[in-house]
PDB file of C-alpha atoms in Angstrom:
ATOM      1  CA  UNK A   1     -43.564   7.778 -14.184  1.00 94.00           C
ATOM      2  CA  UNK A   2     -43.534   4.669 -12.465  1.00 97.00           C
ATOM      3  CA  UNK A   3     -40.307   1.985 -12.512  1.00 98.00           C
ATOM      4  CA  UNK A   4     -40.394  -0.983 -11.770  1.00 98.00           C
ATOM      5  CA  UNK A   5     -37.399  -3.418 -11.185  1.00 97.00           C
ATOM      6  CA  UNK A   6     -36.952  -7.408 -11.502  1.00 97.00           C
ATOM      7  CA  UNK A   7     -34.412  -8.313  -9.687  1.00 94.00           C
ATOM      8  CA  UNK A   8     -32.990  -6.688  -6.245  1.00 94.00           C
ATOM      9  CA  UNK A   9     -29.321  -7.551  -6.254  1.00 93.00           C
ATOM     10  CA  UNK A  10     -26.666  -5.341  -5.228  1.00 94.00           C
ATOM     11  CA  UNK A  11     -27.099  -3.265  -8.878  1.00 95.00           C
ATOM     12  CA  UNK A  12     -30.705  -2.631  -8.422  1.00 96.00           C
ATOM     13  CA  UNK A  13     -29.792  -1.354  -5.336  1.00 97.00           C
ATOM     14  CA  UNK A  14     -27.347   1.127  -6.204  1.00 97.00           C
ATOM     15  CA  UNK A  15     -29.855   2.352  -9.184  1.00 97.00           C
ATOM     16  CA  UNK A  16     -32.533   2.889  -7.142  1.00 97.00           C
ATOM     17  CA  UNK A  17     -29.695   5.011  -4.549  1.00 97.00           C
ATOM     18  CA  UNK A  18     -28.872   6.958  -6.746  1.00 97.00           C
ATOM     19  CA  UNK A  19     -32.750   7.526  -7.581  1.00 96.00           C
ATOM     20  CA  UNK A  20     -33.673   8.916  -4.665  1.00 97.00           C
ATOM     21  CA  UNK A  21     -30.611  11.197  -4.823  1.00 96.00           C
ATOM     22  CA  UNK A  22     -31.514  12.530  -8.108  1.00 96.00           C
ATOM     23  CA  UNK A  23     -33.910  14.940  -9.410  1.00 94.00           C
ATOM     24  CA  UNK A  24     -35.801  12.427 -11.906  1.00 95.00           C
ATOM     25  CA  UNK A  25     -39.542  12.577 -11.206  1.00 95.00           C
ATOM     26  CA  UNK A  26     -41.287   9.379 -10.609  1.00 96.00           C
ATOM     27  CA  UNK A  27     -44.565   8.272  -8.347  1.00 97.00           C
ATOM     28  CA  UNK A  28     -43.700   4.515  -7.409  1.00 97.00           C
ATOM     29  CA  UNK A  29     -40.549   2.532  -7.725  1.00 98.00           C
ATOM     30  CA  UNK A  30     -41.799  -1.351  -7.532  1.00 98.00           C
ATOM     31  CA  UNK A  31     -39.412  -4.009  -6.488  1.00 97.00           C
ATOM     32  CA  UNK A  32     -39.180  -7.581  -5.839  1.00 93.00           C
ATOM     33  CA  UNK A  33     -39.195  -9.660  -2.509  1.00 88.00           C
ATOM     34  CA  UNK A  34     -36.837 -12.252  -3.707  1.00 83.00           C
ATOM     35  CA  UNK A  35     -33.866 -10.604  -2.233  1.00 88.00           C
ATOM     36  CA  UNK A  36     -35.202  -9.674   1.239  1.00 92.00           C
ATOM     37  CA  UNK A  37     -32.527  -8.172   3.019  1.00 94.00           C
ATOM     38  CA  UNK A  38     -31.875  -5.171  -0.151  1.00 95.00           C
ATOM     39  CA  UNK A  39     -36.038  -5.183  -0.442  1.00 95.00           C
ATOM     40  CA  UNK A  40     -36.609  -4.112   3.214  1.00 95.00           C
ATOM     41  CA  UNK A  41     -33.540  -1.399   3.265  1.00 96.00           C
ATOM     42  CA  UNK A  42     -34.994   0.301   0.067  1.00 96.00           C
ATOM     43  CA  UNK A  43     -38.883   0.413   0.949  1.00 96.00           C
ATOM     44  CA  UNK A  44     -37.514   1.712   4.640  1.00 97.00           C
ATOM     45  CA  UNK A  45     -36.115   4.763   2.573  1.00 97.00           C
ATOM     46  CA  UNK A  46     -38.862   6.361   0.882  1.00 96.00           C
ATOM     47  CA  UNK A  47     -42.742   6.043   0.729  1.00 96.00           C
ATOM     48  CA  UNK A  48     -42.553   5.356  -2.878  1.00 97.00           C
ATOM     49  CA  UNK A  49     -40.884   1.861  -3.223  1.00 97.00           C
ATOM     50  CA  UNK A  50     -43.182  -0.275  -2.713  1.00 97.00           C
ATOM     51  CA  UNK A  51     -42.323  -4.275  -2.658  1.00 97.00           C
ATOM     52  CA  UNK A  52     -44.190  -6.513  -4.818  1.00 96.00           C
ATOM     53  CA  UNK A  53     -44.374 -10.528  -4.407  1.00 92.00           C
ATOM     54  CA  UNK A  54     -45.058 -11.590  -8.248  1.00 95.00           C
ATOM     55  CA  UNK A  55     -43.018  -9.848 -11.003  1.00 96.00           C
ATOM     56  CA  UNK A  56     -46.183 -10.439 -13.132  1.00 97.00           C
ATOM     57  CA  UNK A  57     -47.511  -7.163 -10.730  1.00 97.00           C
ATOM     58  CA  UNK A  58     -44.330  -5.398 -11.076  1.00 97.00           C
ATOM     59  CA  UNK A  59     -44.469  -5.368 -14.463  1.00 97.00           C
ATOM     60  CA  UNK A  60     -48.085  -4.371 -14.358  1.00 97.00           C
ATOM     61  CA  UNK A  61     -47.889  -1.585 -12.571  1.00 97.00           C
ATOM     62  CA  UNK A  62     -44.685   0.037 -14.333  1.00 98.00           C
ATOM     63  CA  UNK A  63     -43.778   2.352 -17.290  1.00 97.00           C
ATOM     64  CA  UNK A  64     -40.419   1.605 -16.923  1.00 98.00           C
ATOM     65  CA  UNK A  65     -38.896  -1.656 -16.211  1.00 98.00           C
ATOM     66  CA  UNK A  66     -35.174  -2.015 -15.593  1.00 98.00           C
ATOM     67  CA  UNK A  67     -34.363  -6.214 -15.562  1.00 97.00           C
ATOM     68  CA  UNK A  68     -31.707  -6.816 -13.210  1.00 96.00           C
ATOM     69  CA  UNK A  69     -31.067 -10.548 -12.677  1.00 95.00           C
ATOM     70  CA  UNK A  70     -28.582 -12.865 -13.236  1.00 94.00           C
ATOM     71  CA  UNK A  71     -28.399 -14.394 -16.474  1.00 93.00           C
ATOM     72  CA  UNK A  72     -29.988 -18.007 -15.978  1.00 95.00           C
ATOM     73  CA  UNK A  73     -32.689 -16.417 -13.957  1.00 95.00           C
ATOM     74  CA  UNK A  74     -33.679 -14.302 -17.221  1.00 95.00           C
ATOM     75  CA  UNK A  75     -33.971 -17.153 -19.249  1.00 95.00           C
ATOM     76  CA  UNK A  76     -35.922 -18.900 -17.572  1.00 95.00           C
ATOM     77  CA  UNK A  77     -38.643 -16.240 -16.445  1.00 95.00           C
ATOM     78  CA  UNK A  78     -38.787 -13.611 -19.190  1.00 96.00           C
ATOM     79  CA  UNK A  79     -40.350 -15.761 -21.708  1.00 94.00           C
ATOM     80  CA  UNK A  80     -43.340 -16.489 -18.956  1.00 95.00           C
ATOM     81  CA  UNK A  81     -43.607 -12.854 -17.963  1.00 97.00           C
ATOM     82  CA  UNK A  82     -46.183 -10.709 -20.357  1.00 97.00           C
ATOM     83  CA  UNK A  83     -44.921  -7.309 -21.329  1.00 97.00           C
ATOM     84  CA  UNK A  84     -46.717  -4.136 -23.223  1.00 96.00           C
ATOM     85  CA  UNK A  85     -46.079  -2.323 -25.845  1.00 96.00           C
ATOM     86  CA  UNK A  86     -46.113   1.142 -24.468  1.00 96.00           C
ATOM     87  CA  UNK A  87     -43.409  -0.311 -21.648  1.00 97.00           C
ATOM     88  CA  UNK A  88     -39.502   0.691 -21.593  1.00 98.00           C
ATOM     89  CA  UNK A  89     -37.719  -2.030 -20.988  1.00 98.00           C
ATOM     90  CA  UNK A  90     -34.028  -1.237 -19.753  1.00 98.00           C
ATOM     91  CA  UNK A  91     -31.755  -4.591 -19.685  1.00 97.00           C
ATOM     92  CA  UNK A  92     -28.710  -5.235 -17.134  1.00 96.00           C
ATOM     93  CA  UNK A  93     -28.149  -8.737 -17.558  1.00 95.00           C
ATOM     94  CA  UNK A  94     -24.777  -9.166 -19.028  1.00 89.00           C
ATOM     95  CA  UNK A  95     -25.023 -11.983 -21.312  1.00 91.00           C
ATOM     96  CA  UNK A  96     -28.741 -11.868 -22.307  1.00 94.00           C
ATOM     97  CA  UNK A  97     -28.291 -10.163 -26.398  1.00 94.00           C
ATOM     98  CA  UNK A  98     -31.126  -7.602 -27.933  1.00 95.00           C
ATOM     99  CA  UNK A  99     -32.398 -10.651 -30.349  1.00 95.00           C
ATOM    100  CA  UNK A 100     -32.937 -12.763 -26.906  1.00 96.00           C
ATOM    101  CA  UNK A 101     -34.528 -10.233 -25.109  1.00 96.00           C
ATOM    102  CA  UNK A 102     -36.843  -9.137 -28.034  1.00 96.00           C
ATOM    103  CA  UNK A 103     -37.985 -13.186 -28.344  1.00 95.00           C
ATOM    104  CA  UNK A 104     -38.191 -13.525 -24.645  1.00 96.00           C
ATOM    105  CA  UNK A 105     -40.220  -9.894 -24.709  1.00 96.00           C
ATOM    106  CA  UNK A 106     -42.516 -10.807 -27.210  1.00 94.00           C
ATOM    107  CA  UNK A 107     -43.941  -7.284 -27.678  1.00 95.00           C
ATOM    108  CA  UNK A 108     -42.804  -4.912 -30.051  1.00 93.00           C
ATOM    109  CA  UNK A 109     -41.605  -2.217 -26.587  1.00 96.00           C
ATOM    110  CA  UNK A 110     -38.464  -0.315 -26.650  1.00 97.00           C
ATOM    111  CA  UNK A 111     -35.670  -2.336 -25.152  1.00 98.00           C
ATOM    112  CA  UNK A 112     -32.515  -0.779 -24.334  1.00 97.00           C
ATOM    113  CA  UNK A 113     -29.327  -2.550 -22.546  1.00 97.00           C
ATOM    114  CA  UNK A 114     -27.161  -0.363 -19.901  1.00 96.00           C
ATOM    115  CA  UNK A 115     -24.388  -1.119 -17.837  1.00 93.00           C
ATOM    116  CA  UNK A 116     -24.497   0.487 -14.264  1.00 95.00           C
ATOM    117  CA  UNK A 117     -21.779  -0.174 -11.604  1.00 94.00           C
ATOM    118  CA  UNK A 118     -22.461   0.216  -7.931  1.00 94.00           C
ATOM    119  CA  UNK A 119     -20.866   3.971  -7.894  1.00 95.00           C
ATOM    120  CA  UNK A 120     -24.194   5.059  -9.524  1.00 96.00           C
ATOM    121  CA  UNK A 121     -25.802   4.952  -6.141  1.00 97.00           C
ATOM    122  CA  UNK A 122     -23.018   7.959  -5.552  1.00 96.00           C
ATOM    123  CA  UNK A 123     -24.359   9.492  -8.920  1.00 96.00           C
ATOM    124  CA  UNK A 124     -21.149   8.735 -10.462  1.00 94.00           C
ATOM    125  CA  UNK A 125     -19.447   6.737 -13.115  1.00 93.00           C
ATOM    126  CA  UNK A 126     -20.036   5.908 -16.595  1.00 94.00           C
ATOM    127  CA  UNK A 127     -23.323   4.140 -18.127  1.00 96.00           C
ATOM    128  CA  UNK A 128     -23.291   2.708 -21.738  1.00 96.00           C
ATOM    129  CA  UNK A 129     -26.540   2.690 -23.262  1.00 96.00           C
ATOM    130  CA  UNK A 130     -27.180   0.199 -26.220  1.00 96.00           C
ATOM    131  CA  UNK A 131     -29.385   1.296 -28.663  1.00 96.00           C
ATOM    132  CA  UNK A 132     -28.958   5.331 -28.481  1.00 96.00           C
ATOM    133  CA  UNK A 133     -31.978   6.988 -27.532  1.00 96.00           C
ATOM    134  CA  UNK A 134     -32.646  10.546 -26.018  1.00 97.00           C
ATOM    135  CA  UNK A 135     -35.436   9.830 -23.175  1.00 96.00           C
ATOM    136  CA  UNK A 136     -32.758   7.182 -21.814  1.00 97.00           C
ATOM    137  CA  UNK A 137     -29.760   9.337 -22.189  1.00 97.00           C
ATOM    138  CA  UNK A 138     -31.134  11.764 -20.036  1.00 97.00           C
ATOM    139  CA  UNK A 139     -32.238   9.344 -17.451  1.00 97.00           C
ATOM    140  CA  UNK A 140     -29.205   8.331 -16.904  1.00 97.00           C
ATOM    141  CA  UNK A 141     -27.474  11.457 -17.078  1.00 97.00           C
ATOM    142  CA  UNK A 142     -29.004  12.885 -13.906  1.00 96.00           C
ATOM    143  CA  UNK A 143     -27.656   9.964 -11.660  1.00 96.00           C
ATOM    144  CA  UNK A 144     -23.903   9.065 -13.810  1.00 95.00           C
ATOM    145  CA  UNK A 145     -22.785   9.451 -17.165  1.00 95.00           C
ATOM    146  CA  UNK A 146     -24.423   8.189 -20.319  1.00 96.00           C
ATOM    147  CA  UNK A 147     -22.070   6.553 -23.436  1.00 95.00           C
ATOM    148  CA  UNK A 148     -24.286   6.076 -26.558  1.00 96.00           C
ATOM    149  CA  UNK A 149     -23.547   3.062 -27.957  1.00 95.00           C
ATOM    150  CA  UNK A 150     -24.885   2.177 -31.672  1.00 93.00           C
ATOM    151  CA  UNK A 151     -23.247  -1.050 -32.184  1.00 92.00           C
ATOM    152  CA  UNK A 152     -24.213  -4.107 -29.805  1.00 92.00           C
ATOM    153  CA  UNK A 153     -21.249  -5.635 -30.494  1.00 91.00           C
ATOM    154  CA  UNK A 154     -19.189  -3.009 -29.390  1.00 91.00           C
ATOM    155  CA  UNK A 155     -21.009  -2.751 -26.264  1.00 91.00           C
ATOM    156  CA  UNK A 156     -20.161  -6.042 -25.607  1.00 92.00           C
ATOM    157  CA  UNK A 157     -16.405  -4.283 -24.912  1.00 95.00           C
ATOM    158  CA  UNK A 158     -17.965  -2.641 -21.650  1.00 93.00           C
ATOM    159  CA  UNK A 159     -19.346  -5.549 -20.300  1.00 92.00           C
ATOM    160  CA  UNK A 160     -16.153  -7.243 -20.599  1.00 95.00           C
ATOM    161  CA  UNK A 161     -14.402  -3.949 -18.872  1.00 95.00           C
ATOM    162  CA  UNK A 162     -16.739  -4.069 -16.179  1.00 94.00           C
ATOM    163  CA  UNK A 163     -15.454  -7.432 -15.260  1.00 95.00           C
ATOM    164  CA  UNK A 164     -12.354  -5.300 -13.961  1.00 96.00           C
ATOM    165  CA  UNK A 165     -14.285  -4.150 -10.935  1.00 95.00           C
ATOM    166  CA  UNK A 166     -14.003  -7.017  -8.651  1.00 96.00           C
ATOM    167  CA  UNK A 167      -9.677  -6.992  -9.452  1.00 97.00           C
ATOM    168  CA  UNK A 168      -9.407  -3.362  -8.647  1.00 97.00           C
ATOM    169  CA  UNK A 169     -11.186  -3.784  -6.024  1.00 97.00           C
ATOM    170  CA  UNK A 170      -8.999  -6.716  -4.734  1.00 98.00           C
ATOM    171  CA  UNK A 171      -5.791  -4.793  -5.616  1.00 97.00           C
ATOM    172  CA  UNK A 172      -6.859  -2.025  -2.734  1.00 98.00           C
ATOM    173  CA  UNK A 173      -7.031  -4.899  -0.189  1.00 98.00           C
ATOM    174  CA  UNK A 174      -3.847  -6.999  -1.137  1.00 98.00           C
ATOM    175  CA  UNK A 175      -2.345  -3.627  -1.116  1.00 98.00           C
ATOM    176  CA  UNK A 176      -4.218  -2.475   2.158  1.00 98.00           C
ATOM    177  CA  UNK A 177      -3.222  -5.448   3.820  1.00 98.00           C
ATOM    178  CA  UNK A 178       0.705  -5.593   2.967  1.00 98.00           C
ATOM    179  CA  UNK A 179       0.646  -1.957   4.918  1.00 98.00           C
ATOM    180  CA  UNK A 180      -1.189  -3.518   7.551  1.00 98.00           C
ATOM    181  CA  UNK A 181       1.388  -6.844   7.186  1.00 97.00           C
ATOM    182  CA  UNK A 182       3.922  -3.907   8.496  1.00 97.00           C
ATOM    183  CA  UNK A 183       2.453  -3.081  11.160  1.00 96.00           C
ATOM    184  CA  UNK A 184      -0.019   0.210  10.323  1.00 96.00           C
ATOM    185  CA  UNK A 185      -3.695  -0.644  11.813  1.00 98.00           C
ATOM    186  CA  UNK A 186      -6.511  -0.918   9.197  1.00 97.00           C
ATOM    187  CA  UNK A 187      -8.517   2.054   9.320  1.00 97.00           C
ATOM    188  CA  UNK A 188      -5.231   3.980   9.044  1.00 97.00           C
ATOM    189  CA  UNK A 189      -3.895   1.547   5.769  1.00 97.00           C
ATOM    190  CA  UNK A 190      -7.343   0.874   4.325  1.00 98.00           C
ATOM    191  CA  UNK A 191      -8.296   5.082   4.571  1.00 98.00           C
ATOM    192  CA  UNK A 192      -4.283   5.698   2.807  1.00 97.00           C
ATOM    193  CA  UNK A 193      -5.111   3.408  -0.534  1.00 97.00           C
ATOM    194  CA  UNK A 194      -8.668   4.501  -0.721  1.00 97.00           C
ATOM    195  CA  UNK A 195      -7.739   7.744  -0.739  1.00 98.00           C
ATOM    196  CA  UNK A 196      -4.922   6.664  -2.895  1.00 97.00           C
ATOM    197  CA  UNK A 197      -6.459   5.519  -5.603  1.00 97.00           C
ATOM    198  CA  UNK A 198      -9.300   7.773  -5.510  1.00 96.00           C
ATOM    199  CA  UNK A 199      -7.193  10.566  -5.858  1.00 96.00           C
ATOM    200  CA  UNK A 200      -4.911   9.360  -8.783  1.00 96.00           C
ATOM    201  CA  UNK A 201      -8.834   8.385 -10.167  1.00 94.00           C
ATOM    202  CA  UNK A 202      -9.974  12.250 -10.115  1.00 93.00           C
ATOM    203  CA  UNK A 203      -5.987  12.942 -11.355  1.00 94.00           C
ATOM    204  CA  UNK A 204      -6.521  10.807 -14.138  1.00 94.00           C
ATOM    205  CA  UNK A 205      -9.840  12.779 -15.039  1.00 91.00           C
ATOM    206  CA  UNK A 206      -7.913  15.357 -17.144  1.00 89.00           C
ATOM    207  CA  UNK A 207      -6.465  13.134 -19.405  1.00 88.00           C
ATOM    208  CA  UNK A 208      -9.650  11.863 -20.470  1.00 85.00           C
ATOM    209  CA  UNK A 209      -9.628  13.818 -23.573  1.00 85.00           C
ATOM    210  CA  UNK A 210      -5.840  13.141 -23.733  1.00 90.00           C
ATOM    211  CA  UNK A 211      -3.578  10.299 -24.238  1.00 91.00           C
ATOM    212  CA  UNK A 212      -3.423   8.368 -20.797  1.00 93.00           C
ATOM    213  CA  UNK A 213      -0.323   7.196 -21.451  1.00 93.00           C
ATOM    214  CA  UNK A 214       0.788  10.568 -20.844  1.00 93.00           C
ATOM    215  CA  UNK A 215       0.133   9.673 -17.037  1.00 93.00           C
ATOM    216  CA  UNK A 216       1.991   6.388 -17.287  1.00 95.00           C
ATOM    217  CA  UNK A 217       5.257   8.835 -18.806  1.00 94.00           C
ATOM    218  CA  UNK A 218       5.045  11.492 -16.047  1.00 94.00           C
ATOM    219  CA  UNK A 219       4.498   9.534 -13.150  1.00 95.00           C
ATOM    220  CA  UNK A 220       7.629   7.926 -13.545  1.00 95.00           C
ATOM    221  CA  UNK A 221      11.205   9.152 -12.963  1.00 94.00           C
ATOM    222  CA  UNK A 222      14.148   6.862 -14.374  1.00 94.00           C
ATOM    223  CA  UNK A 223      15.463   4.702 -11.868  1.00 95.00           C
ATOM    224  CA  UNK A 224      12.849   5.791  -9.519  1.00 96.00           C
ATOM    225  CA  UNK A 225       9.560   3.419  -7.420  1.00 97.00           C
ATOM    226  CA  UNK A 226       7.424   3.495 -10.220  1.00 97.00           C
ATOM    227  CA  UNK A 227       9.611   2.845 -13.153  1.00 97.00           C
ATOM    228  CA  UNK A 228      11.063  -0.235 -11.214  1.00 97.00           C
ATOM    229  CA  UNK A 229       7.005  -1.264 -10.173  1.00 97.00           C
ATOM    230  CA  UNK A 230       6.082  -0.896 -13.780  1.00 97.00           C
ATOM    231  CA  UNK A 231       8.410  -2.533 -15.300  1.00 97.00           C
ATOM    232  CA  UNK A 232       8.256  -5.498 -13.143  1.00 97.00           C
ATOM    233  CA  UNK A 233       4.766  -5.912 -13.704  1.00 97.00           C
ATOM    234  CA  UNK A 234       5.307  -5.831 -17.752  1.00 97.00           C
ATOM    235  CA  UNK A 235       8.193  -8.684 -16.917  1.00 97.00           C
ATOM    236  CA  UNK A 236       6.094 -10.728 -15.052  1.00 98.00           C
ATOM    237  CA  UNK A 237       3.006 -10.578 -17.672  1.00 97.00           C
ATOM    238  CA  UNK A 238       0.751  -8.388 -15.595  1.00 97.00           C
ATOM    239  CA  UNK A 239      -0.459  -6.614 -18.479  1.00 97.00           C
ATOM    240  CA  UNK A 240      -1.067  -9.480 -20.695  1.00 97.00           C
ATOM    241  CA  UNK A 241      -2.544 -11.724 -18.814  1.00 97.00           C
ATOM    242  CA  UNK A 242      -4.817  -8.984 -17.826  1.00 97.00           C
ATOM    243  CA  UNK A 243      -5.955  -8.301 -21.654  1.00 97.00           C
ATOM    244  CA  UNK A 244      -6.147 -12.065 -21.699  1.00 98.00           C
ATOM    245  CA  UNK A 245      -8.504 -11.875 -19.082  1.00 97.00           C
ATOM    246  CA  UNK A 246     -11.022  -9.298 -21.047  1.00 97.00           C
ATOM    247  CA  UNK A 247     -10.495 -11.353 -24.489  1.00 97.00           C
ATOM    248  CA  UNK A 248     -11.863 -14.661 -22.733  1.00 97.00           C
ATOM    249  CA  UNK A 249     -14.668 -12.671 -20.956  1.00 95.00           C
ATOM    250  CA  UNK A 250     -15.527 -10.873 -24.210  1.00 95.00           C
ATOM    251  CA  UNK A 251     -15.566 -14.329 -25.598  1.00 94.00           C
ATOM    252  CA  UNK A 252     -17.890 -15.604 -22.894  1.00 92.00           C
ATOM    253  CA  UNK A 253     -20.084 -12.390 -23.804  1.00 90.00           C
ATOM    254  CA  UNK A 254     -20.189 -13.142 -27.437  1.00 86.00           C
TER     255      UNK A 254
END
């Protein structure tokens, strides 16, 4: 098989990581130029990637093609690109629907949306996969984990999940840096919330099947740290400004 990829932001990237990690077979991964710094890392890693000018060739040359711009740049260059019918197209742009991408497409291929996150270059975390279809679920499955999705709509929930990345990730560093505000030195605060959080992560693993809010019960003792954290958060609106956050985005998305 050979994949091609438009687009070589940060999320290509990580896909094509967790590639060469993995134990899917393929001959050539082809990627773009246009982002020169991620272009030269990757083709420096294996033999295989090979870095194309023109997505026109990309395209050519691939079986699989996983689109992985931004948004405006999709709109703009899809409809001038020429696709086949035999191709598997795999979409990552956020706000880009199936009924666009089909018009943009043209050809009657098999087009698919997925939402990877930069852990997939670590072969982990969760992939939903809009429409459900076997050959893709098992793609997927050997670098993360595939959710089967069989409503767009609803997939359109993810998306506006994902958005939560960029927060978490800031709530390690404001919380990083108040340690180091107190005087511990930042390998030693930013290595204690990583871990943190990472471990409360795996911890939270075997409630997946569960009720979660069984965590949120037994991690708290009355009168105790995380009673009084928790229920300042609720006071101040934490909580529902965050779902206000994922109703505008799914708004946005819609």
């Amino acid at each position: 098989m050979k994949i091609g990829f438009l687009g070589t932001g940060e999320i290509s990237k990580a896909v094509i990581l967790g590639l060469l990690k993995s134990k899917i077979k393929y001959s050539k991964i082809y990627i773009s130029r246009r982002n020169k710094k991620n272009s030269t890392y990757l083709s420096s890693l294996n033999k295989k990637i090979i870095v194309l000018n023109e997505n026109q060739n990309i395209i050519n040359n691939s079986d699989w093609i996983f689109l992985s711009v931004t948004p405006d740049v999709g709109c703009k260059i899809l409809k001038k690109l020429k696709f086949k019918k035999s191709q598997t197209i795999i979409s990552f742009i956020s706000t880009i629907k199936m009924r666009d991408l089909k018009k943009f497409i043209k050809v009657k291929a098999k087009i698919f949306r997925a939402i990877p996150l930069p852990p997939i270059s670590l072969m982990k975390g969760p992939i939903p996969i809009y429409p459900p279809n076997k050959k893709i679920r098992i793609f997927f499955d050997k670098i993360g984990d595939s959710i089967e999705i069989k409503n767009e709509d609803l997939s359109l929930n993810f998306w506006a999940i994902s958005s939560l990345m960029a927060p978490y990730y800031q709530l390690l560093d404001s919380s990083s840096k108040w340690l180091q505000n107190r005087g511990l030195e930042k390998k030693a605060s930013q290595k204690y919330i990583t871990s943190l959080f990472s471990s409360l992560s795996d911890f939270a693993n075997l409630y997946a099947k569960k009720d979660l809010n069984l965590l949120v019960k037994s991690s708290q003792t009355p009168k105790g740290l995380n009673e009084q954290t928790l229920k300042f958060l609720k006071k101040s609106g934490f909580y529902k400004n965050l779902n206000n956050s994922l109703n505008l985005i799914l708004k946005r998305l819609k």
